[in-house]
XYZ file of C-alpha atoms in Angstrom:
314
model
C -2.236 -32.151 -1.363
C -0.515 -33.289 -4.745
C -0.056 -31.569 -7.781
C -2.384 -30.613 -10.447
C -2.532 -33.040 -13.083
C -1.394 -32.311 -15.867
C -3.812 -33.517 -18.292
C -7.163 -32.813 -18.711
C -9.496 -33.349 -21.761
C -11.437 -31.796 -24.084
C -9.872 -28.056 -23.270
C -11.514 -26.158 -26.193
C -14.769 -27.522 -26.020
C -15.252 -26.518 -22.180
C -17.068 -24.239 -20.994
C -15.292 -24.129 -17.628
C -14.681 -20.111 -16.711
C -13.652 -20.924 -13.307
C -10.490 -22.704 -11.299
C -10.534 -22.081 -7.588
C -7.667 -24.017 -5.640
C -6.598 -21.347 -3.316
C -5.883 -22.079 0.241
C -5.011 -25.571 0.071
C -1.311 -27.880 0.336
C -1.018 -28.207 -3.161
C 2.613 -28.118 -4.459
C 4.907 -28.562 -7.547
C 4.551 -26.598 -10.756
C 1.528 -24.755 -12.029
C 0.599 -27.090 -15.810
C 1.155 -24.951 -18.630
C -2.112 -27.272 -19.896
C -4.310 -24.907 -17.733
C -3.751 -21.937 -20.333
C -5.463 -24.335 -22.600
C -9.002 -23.502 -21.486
C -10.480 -21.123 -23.872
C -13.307 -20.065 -21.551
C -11.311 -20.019 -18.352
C -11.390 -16.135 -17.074
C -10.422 -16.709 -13.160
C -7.338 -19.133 -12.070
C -7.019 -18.827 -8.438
C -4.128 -21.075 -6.821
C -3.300 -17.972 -4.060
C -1.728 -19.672 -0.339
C -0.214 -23.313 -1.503
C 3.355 -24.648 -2.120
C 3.778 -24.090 -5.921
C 7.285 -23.687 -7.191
C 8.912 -23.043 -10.821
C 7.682 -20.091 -12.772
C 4.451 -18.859 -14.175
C 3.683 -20.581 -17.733
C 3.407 -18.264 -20.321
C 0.335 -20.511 -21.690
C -2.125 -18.947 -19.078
C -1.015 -15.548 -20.126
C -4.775 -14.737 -21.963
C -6.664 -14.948 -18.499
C -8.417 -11.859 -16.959
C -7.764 -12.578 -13.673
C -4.931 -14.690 -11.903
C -4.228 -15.206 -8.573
C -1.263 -16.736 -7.235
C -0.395 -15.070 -4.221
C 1.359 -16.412 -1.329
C 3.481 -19.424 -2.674
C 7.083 -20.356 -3.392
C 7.178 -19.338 -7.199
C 10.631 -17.986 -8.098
C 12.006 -16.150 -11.190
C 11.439 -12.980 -12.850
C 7.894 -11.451 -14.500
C 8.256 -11.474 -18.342
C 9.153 -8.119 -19.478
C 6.383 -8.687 -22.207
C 3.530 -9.829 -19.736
C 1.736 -6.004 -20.677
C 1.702 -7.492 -23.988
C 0.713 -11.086 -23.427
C -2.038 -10.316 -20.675
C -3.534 -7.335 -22.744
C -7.223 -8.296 -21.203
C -5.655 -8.943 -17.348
C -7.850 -7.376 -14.434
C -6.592 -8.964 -11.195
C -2.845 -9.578 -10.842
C -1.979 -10.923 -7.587
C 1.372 -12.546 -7.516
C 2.521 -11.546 -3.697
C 4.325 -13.630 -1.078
C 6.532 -15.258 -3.204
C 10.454 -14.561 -4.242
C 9.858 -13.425 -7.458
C 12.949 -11.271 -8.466
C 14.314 -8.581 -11.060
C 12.359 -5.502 -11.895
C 8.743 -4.986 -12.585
C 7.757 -4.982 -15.796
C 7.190 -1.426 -17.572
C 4.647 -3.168 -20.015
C 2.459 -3.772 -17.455
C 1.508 0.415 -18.318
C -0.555 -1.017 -21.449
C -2.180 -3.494 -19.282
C -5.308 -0.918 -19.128
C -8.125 -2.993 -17.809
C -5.938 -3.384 -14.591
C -7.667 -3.002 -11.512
C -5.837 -4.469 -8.979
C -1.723 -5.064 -8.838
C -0.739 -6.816 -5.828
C 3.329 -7.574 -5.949
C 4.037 -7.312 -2.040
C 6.870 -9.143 -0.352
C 8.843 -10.113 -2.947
C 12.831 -9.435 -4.186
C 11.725 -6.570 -6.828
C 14.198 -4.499 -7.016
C 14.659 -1.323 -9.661
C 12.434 2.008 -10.136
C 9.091 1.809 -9.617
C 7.479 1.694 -12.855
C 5.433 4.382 -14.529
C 1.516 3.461 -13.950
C -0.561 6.719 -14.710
C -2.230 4.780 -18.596
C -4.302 2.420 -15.985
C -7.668 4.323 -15.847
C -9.027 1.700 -14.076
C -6.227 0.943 -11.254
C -8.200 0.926 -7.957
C -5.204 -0.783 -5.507
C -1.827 -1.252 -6.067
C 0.517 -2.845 -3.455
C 4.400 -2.631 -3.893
C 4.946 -2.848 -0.325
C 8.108 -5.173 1.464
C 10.261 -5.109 -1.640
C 13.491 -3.519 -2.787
C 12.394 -0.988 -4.912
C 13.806 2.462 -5.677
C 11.665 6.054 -6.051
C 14.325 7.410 -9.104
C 13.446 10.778 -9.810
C 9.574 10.292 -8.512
C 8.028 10.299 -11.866
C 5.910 7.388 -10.992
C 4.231 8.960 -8.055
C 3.667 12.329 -10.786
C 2.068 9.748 -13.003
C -0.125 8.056 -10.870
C -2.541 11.367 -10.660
C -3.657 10.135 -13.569
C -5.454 6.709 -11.980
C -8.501 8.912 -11.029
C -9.682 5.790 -8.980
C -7.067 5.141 -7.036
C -8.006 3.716 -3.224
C -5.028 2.310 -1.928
C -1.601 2.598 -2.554
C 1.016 0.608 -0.799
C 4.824 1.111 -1.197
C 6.250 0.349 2.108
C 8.887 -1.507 3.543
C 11.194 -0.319 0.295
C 14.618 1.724 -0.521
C 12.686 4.822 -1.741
C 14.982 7.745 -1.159
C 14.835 11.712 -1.594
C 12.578 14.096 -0.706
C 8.876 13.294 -0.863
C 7.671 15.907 -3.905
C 5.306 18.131 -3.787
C 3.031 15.818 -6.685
C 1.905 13.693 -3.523
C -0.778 16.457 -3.020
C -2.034 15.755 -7.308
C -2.998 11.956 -6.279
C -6.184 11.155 -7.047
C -9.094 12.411 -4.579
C -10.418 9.321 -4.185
C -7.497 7.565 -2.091
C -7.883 6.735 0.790
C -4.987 4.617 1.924
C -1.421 5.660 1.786
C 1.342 2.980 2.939
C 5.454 4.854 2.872
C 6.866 4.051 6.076
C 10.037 1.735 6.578
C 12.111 3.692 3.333
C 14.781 5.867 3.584
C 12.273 9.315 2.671
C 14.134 12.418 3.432
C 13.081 16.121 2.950
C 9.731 18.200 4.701
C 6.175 16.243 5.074
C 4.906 18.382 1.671
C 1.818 20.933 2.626
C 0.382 19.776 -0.121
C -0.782 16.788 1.352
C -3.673 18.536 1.903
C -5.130 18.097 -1.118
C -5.550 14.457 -0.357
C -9.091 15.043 1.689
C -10.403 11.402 1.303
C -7.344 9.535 2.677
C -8.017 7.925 5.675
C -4.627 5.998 7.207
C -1.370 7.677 6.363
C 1.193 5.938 7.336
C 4.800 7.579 6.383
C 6.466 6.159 9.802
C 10.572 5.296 10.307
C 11.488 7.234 7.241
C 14.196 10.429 7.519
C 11.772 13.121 7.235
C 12.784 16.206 8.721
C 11.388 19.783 8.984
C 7.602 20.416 11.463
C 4.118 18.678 11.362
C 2.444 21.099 8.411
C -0.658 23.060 9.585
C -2.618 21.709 6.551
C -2.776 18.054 7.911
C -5.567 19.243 10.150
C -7.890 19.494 6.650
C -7.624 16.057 6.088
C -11.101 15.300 8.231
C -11.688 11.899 7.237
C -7.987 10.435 8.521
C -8.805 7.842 11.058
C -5.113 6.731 11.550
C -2.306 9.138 11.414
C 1.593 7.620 11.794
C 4.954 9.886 11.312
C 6.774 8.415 13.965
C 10.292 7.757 13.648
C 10.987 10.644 11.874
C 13.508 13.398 12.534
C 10.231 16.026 12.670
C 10.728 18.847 15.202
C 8.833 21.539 16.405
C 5.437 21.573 17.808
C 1.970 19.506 17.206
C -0.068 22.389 15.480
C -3.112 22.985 17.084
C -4.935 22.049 13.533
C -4.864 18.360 14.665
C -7.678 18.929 16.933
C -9.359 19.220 13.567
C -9.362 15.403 13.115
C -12.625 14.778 14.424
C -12.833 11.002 13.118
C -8.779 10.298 14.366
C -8.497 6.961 16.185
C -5.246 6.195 16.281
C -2.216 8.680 16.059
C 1.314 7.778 16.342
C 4.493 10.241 16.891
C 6.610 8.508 18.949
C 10.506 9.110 18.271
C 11.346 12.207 16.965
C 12.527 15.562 18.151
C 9.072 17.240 18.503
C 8.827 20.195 21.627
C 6.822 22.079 23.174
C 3.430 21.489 25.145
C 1.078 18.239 23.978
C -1.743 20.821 22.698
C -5.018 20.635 24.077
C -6.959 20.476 21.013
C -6.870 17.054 21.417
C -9.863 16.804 23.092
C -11.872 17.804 20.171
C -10.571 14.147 18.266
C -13.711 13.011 19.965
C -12.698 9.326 18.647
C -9.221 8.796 19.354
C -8.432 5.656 20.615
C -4.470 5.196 20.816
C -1.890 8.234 21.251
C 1.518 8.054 21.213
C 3.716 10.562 21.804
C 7.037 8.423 23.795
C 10.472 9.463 23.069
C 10.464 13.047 21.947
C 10.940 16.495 24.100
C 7.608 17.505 24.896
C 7.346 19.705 28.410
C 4.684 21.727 30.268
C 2.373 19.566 31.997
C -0.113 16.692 30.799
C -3.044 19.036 29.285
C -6.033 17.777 31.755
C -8.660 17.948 28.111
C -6.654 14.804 27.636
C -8.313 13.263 29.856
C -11.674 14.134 28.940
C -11.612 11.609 26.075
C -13.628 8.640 26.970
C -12.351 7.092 23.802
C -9.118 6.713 24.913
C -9.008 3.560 25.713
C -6.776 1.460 23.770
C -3.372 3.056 24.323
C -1.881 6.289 25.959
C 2.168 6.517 25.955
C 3.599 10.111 27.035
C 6.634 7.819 28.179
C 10.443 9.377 27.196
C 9.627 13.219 27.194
């Protein structure tokens, strides 16, 4: 409990290259006098009760972690500039404000950007000049899609794993560019925005990703054929949605699919019995949409089913 003091000595002479205080009851403001460290490379004060702002003086550090605290104010629209060498950013859970920095696009030895739940509100920024960006989460903040350039840019992060923007304002209709993210993703986080327009066939081209989540959005138009290609999804979610039409009989392609959720939206027709080739599928939900015919008995062939089944509200 405390604060950190403020004062230490000898700072230049030190060969100290590691602060670890995460995940304790520590609380006041973070000492600018911790920048002073020449050799420090990781300050980790993630999950305590620090307030006040982030002191410019630990702006040289490769990696900074100060994740789930009560820190307040906006990111300095230089910090691309004054953490040049940065490779871990994790500033979520806190109520930072204003928009994200665009200079964090010549931060290039980024390879992880975690700003979730925050009050971030603006455009996405522009991100494709991080070579090295393996996870970036945006998620439960107020930010807006613009024209989309940022997703369009991000196909240049060639190792992109997870990207998480949900929980947002993003509005329009989903472009085609989703399909020109990098092959190597593998999680994709859009539900809870305000997405209109068709789910883009091009999704295809995604054929690492394995959890898609693009749930309670406005997306309108049917499930495209070409989802069934993407064989490594093990958790599918467009519920919520305004999709219509039927369940294309491609899904039965999903051989590793544990979990698939379509509940609430205006999809027909009869639940298709390719199902019973997702050999793995543990939850189904298909509640509150207008599916008829009768309950396809291959359904019930799936020993895996064991977690959830919900046909409820057809």
């Amino acid at each position: 409990t405390g604060s950190i003091p403020a004062v230490f000595p000898n700072f230049d002479d030190s060969p100290l290259q590691h602060i670890v205080l995460a995940s304790n009851n520590l609380a006041g403001a973070i000492p600018s006098t911790l920048g002073n460290f020449s050799s420090l490379r990781w300050l980790l004060l993630s999950q305590n009760n620090f307030q006040g702002s982030i002191p410019a003086s630990i702006g040289k550090l490769p990696n900074l972690s100060v994740g789930v605290n009560s820190l307040a104010g906006e990111i300095p629209y230089n910090i691309g500039y004054t953490l040049p060498s940065i490779q871990t950013l994790i500033m979520g859970v806190n109520k930072f404000h204003g928009q994200i920095p665009t200079s964090l696009a010549n931060t290039t030895n980024l390879h992880e950007i975690y700003l979730a739940e925050n009050a971030f509100n603006g455009i996405v920024p522009s991100l494709g000049t991080l070579p090295n960006l393996i996870s970036l989460d945006l998620g439960e903040n107020s930010l807006q899609a613009g024209d989309w350039s940022f997703l369009t840019s991000l196909t240049n992060c060639s190792q992109l794993v997870e990207l998480f923007l949900d929980a947002n304002i993003l509005q329009g209709d989903l472009p085609n560019s989703i399909g020109d993210l990098p092959k190597s993703l593998e999680i994709l986080l859009l539900r809870e925005n305000k997405i209109s327009g068709t789910v883009p066939k091009e999704i295809e081209n995604l054929t690492n990703i394995k959890r898609l989540y693009m749930g309670n959005n406005l997306l309108t138009g049917s499930i495209p054929k070409s989802l069934g290609n993407l064989q490594e999804l093990i958790e599918l979610s467009l519920s919520q949605n305004k999709l219509s039409g039927q369940i294309p009989l491609s899904i039965g392609n999903l051989s590793q699919l544990g979990e698939l959720y379509l509940q609430e939206n205006n999809l027909s027709g009869p639940i298709p019995k390719t199902l019973r080739d997702c050999k793995k599928l543990e939850i189904l939900n298909l509640s509150s949409n207008s599916f008829d015919d009768s309950i396809p008995k291959e359904l019930f062939t799936l020993s895996s089913l064991s977690k959830g089944l919900d046909l409820s509200h057809n």
